[in-house]
PDB file of C-alpha atoms in Angstrom:
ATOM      1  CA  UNK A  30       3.012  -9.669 -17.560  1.00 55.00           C
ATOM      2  CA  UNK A  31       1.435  -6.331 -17.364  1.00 83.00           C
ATOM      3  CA  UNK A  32       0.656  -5.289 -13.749  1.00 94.00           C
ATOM      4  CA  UNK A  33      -1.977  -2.878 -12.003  1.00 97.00           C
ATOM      5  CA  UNK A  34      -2.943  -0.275 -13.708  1.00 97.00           C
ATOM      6  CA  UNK A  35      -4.589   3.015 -13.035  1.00 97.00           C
ATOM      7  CA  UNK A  36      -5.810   6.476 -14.691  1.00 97.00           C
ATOM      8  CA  UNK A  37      -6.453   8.909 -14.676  1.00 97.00           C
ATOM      9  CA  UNK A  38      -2.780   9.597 -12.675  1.00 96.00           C
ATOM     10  CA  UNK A  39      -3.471  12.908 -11.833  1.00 97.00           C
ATOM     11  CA  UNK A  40      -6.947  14.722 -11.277  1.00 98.00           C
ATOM     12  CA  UNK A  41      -7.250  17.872  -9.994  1.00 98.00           C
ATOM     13  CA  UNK A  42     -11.219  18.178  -9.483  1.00 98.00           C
ATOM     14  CA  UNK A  43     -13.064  21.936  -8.062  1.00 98.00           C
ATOM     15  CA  UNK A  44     -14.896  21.324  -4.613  1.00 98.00           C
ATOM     16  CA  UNK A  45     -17.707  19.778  -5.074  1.00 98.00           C
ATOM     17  CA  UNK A  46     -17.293  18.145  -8.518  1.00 98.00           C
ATOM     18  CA  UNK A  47     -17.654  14.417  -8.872  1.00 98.00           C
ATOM     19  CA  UNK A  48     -14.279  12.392 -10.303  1.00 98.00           C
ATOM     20  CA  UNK A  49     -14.125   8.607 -11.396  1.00 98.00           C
ATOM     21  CA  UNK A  50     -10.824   7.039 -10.456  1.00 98.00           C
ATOM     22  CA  UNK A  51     -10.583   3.437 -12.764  1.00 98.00           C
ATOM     23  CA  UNK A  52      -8.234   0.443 -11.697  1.00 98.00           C
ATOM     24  CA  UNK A  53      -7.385  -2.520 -13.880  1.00 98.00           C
ATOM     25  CA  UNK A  54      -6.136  -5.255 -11.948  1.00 97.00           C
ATOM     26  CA  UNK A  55      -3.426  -7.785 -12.997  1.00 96.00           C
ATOM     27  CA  UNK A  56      -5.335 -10.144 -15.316  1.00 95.00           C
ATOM     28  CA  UNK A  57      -6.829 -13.078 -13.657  1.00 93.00           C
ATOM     29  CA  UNK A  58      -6.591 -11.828 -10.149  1.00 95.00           C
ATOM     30  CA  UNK A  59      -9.686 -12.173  -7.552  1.00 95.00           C
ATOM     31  CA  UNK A  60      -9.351  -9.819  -5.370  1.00 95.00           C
ATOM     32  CA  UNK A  61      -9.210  -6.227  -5.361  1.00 96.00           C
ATOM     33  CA  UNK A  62      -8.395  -3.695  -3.078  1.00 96.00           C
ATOM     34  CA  UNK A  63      -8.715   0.231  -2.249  1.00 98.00           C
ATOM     35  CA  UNK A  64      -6.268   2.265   0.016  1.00 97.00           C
ATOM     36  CA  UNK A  65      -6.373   6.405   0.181  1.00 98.00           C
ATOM     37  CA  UNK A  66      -2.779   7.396   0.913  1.00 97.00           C
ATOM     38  CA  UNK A  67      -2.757  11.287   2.233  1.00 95.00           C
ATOM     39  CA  UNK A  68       1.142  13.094   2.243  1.00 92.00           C
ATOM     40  CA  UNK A  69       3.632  11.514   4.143  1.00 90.00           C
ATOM     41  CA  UNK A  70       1.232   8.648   5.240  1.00 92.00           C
ATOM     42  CA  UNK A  71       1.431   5.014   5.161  1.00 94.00           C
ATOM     43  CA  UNK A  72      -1.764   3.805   2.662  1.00 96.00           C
ATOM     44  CA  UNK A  73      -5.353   3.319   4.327  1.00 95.00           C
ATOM     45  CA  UNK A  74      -7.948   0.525   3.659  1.00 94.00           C
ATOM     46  CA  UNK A  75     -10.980   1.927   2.131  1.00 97.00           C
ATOM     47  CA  UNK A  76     -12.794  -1.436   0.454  1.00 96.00           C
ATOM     48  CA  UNK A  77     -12.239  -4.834  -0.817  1.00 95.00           C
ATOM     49  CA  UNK A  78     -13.495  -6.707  -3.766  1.00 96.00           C
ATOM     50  CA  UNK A  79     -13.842 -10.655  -4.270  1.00 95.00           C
ATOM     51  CA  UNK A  80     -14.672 -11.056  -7.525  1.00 96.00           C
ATOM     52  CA  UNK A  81     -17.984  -8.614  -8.503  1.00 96.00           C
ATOM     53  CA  UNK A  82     -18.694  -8.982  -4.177  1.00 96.00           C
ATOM     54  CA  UNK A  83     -17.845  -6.201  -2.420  1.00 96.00           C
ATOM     55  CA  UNK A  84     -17.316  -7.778   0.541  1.00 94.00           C
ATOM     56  CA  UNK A  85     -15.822  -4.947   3.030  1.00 94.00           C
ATOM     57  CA  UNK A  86     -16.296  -1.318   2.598  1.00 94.00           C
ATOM     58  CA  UNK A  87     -15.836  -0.375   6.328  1.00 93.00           C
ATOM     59  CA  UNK A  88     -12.921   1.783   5.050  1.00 94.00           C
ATOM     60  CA  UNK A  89     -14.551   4.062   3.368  1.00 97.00           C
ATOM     61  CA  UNK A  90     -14.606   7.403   4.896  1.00 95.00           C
ATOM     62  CA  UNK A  91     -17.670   8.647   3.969  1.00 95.00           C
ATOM     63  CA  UNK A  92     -21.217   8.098   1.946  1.00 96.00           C
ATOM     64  CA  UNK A  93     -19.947  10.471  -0.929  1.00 98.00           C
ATOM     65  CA  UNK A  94     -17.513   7.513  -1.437  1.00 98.00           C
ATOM     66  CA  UNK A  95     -18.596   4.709  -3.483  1.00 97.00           C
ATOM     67  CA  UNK A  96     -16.798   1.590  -5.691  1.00 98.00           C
ATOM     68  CA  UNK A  97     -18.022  -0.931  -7.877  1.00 98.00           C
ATOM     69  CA  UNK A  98     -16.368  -4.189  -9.856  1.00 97.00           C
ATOM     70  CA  UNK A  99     -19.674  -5.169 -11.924  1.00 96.00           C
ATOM     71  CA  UNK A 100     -18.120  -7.486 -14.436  1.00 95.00           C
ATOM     72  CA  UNK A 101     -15.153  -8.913 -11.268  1.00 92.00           C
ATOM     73  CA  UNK A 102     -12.620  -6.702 -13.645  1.00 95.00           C
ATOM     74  CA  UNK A 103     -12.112  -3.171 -13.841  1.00 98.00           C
ATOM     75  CA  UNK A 104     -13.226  -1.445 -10.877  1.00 98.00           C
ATOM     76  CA  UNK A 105     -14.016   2.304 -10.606  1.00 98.00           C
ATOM     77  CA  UNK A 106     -13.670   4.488  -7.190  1.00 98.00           C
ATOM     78  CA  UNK A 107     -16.373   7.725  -7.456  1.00 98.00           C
ATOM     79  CA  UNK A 108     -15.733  10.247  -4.856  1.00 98.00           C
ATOM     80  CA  UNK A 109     -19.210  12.662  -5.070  1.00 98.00           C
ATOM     81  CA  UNK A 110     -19.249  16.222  -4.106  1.00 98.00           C
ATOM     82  CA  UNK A 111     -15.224  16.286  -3.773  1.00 98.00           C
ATOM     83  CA  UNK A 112     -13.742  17.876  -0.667  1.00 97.00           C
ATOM     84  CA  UNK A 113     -10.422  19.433   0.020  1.00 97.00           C
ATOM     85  CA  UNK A 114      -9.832  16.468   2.815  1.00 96.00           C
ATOM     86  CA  UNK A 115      -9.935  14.401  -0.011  1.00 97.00           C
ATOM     87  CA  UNK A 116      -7.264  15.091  -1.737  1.00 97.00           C
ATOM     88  CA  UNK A 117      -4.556  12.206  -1.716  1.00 97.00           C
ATOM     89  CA  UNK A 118      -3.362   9.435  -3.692  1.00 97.00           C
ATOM     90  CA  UNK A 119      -5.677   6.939  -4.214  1.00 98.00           C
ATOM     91  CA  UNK A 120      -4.146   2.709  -4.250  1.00 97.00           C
ATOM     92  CA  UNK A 121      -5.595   0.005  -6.100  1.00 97.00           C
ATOM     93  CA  UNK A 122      -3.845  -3.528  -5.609  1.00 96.00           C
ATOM     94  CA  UNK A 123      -4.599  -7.019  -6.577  1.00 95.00           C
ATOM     95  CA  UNK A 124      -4.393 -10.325  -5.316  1.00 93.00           C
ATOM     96  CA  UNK A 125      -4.686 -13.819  -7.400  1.00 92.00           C
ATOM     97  CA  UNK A 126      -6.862 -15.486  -4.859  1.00 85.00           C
ATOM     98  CA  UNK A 127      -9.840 -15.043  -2.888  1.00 83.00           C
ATOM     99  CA  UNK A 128      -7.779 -14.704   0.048  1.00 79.00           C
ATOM    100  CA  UNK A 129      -7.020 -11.503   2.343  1.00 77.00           C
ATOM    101  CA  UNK A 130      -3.863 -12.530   3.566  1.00 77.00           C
ATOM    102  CA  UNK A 131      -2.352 -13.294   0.205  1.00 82.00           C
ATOM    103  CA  UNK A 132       0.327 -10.747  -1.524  1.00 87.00           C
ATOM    104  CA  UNK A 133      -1.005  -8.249  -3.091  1.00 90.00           C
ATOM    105  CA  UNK A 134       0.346  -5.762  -6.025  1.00 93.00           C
ATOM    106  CA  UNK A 135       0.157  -2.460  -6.173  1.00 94.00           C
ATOM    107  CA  UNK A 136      -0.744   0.363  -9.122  1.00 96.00           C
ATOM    108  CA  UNK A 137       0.715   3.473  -8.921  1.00 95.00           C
ATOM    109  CA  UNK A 138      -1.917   5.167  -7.574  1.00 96.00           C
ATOM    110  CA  UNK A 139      -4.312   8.314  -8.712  1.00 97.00           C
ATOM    111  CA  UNK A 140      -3.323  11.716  -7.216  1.00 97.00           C
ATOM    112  CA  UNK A 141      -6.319  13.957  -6.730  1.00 98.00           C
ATOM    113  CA  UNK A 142      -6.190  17.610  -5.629  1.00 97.00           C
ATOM    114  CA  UNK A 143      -9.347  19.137  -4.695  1.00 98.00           C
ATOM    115  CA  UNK A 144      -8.546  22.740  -4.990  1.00 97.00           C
TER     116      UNK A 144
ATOM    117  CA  UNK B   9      -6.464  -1.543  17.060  1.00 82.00           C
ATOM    118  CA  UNK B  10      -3.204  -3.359  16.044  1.00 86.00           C
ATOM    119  CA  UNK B  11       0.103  -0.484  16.144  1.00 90.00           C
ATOM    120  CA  UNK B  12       2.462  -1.022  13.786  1.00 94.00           C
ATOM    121  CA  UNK B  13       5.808   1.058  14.401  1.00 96.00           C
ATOM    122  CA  UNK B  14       8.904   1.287  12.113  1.00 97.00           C
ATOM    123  CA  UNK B  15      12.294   2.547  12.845  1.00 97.00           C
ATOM    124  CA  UNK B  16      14.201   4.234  12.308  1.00 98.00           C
ATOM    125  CA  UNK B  17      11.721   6.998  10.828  1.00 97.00           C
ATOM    126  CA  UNK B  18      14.294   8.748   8.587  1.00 97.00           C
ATOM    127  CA  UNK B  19      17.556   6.952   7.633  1.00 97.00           C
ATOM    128  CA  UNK B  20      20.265   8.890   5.236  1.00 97.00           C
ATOM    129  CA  UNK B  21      23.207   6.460   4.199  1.00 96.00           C
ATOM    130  CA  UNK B  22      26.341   6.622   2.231  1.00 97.00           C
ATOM    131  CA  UNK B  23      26.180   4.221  -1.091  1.00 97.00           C
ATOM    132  CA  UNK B  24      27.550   0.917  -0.620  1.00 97.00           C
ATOM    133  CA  UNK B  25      26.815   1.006   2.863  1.00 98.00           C
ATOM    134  CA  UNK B  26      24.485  -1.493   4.979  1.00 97.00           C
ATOM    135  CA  UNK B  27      21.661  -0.887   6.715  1.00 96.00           C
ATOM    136  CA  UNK B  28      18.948  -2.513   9.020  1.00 98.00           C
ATOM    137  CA  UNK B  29      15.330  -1.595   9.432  1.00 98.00           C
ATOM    138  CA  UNK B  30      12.650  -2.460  11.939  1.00 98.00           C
ATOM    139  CA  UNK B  31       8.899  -3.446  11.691  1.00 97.00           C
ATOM    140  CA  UNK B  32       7.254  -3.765  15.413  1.00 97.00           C
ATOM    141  CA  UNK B  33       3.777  -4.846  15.597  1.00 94.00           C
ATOM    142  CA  UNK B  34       1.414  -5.180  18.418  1.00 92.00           C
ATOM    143  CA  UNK B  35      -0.753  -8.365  18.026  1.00 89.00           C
ATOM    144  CA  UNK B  36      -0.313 -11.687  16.102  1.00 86.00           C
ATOM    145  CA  UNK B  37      -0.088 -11.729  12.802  1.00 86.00           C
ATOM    146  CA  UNK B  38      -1.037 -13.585   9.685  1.00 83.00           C
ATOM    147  CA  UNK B  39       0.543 -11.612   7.048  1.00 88.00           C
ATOM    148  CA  UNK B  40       3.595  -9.420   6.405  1.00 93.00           C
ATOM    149  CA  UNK B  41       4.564  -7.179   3.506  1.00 94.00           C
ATOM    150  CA  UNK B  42       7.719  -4.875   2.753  1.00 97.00           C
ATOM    151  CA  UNK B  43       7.254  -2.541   0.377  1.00 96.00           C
ATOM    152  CA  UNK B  44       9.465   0.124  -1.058  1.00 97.00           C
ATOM    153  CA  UNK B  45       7.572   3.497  -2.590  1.00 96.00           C
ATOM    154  CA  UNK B  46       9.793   4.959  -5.096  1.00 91.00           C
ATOM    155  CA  UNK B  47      10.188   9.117  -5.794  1.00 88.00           C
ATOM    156  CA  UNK B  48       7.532   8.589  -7.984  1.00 87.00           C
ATOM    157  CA  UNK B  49       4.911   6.945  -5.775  1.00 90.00           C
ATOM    158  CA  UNK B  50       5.153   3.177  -6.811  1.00 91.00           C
ATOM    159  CA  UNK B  51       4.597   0.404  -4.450  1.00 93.00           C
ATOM    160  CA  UNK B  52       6.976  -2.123  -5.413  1.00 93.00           C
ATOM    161  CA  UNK B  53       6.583  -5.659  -3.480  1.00 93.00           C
ATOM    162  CA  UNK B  54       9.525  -6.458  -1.390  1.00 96.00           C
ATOM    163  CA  UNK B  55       8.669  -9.372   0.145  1.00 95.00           C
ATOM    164  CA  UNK B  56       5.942 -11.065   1.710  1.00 93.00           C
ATOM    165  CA  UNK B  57       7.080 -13.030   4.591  1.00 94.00           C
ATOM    166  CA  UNK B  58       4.775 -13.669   7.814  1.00 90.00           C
ATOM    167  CA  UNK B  59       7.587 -15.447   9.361  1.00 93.00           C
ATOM    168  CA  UNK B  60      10.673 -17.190   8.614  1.00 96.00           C
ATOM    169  CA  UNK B  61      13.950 -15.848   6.510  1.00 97.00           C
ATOM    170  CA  UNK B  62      14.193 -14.802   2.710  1.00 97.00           C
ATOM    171  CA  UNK B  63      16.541 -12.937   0.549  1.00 97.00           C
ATOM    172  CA  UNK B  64      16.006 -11.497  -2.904  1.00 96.00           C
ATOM    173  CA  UNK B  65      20.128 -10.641  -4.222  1.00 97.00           C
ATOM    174  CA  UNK B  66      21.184  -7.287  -1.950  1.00 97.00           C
ATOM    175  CA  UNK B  67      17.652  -7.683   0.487  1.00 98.00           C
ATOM    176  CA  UNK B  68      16.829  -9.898   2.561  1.00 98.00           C
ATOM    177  CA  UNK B  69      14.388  -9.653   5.547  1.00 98.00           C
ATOM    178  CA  UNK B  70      13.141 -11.921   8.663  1.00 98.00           C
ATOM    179  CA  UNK B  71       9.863 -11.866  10.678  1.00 97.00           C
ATOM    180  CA  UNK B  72      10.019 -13.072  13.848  1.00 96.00           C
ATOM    181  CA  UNK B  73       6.376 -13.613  14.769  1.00 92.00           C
ATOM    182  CA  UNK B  74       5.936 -15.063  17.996  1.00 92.00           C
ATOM    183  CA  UNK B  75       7.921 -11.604  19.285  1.00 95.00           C
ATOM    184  CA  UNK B  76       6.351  -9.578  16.602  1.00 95.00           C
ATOM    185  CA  UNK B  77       8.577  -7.726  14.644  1.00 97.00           C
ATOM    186  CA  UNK B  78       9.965  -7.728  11.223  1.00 98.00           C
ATOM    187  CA  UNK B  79      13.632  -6.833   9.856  1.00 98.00           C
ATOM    188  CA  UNK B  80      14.772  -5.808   6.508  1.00 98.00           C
ATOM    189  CA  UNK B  81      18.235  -5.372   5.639  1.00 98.00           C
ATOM    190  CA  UNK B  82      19.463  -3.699   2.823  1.00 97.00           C
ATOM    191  CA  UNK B  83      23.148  -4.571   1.614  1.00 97.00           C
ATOM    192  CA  UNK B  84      25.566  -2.369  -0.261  1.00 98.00           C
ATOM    193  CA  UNK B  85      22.905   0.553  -0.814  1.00 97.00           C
ATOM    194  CA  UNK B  86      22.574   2.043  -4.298  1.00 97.00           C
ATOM    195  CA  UNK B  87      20.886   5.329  -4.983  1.00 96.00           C
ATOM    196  CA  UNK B  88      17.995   3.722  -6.266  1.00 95.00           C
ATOM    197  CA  UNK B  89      17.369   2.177  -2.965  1.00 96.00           C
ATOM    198  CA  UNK B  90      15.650   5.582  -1.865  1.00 96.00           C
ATOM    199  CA  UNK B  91      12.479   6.073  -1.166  1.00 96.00           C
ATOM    200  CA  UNK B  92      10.164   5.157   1.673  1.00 97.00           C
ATOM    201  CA  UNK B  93      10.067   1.376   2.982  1.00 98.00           C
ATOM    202  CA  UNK B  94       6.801   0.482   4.675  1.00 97.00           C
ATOM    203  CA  UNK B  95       6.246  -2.991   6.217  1.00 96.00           C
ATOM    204  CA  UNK B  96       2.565  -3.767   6.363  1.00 95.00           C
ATOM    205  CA  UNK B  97       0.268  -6.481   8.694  1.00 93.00           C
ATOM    206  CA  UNK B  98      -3.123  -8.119   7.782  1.00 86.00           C
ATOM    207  CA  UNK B  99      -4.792  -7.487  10.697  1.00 75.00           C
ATOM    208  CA  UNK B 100      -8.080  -9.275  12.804  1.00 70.00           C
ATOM    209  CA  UNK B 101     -10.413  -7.452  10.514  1.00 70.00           C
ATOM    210  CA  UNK B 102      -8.460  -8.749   7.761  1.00 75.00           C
ATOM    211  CA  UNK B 103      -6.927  -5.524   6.577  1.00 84.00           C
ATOM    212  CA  UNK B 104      -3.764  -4.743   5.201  1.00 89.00           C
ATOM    213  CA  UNK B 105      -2.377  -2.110   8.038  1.00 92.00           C
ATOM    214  CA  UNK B 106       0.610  -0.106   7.147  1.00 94.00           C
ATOM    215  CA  UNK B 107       2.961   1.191   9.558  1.00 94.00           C
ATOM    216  CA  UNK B 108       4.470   4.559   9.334  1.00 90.00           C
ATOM    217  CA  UNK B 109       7.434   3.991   7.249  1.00 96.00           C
ATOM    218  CA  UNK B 110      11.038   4.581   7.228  1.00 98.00           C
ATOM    219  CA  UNK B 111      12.121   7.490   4.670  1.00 97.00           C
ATOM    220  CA  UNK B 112      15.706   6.198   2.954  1.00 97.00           C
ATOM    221  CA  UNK B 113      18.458   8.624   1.420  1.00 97.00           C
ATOM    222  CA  UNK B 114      21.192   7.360  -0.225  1.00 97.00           C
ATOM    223  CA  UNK B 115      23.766   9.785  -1.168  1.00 97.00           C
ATOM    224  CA  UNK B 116      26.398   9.265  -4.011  1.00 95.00           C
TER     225      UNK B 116
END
């Protein structure tokens, strides 16, 4: 079956410009998960989704970061007011059940360059 | 917080040969992960294994977790095998923690 998917895969966004980074999880699955990946760094929680709950956002580095799932779906990442720092490649992964510890699945990830 | 250390960091290996790397982690454990990121950024599920032995045809890997660390051995390397392997923990706060990853070349 299909797996995660993600778009746009590549964003380069001015400072200060808003961007919308959209993750469609595998069909079916529960949970859904956030990581920001900078160069030559092992991926980084930023929030967690059961369903349309967003249960743990203590990831997220800053207020100008915000996610929502509103229909337990397709979830969107909005970075506001982009920074340089910013710029990395940003994870989404799935997980069938409503259960942290299970195995989750990977997209391939959203590169953003704030230039 | 919980450390999660991989070695080695960079690995560079004739194909066909074998080749065994390490996942250390500092505090129990419910989950484990291997992943392998491809050139082009994909995280492709290894295996998820909190403890115990499995093997998928040329990869297998073990967790030991009541000494906390993780193996994954790689048989007969191909040149597709490159890439970065990262083993990851769910930690207290019931996070997926990645360690810092072992960077694999395999030359022709």
């Amino acid at each position: 079956g299909a797996g995660v998917s993600q778009s746009p895969r590549y964003k380069v966004a001015k400072r200060g410009q808003d961007v919308a980074l959209r993750c469609d999880p595998i069909s079916g699955h529960v949970s859904l998960f956030w990581y920001q990946q900078a160069l030559g760094q092992g991926p980084e929680f930023l929030t967690y989704f059961q369903n349309e709950a967003q249960l743990d956002k203590s990831g997220l580095p800053s207020d100008r970061f915000f996610a929502e799932r509103p229909e337990g779906s397709v979830s969107t990442l909005k970075i506001q007011r982009t920074q340089q720092e910013d710029s990395a490649v940003y994870l989404c992964a799935s997980s069938l059940v409503p259960d942290r510890g299970s195995e989750q699945y990977f997209g391939p990830g959203t590169r953003l360059t704030v230039t | 917080g919980i450390q999660v250390e991989q070695s080695p960091p960079d690995l560079i290996l004739q194909e066909g040969a074998n080749s065994t790397l390490r996942c250390n982690f500092s505090d129990s454990v419910n989950n484990l992960q291997w992943f392998h990121q491809n050139p082009w950024g994909q995280l492709i599920n290894l295996f998820y294994i909190p403890s115990g032995t499995k093997q998928n045809g040329r990869l297998s890997a073990t967790t030991v977790a009541t000494e906390r660390y993780s193996l994954l051995y790689i048989s007969s390397s191909q040149t597709t095998d490159s890439g970065v392997y990262f083993c990851a923990v769910l930690t207290g706060a019931n996070n997926l923690f990645f360690g810092t990853g072992t960077r694999l070349t395999v030359i022709p």
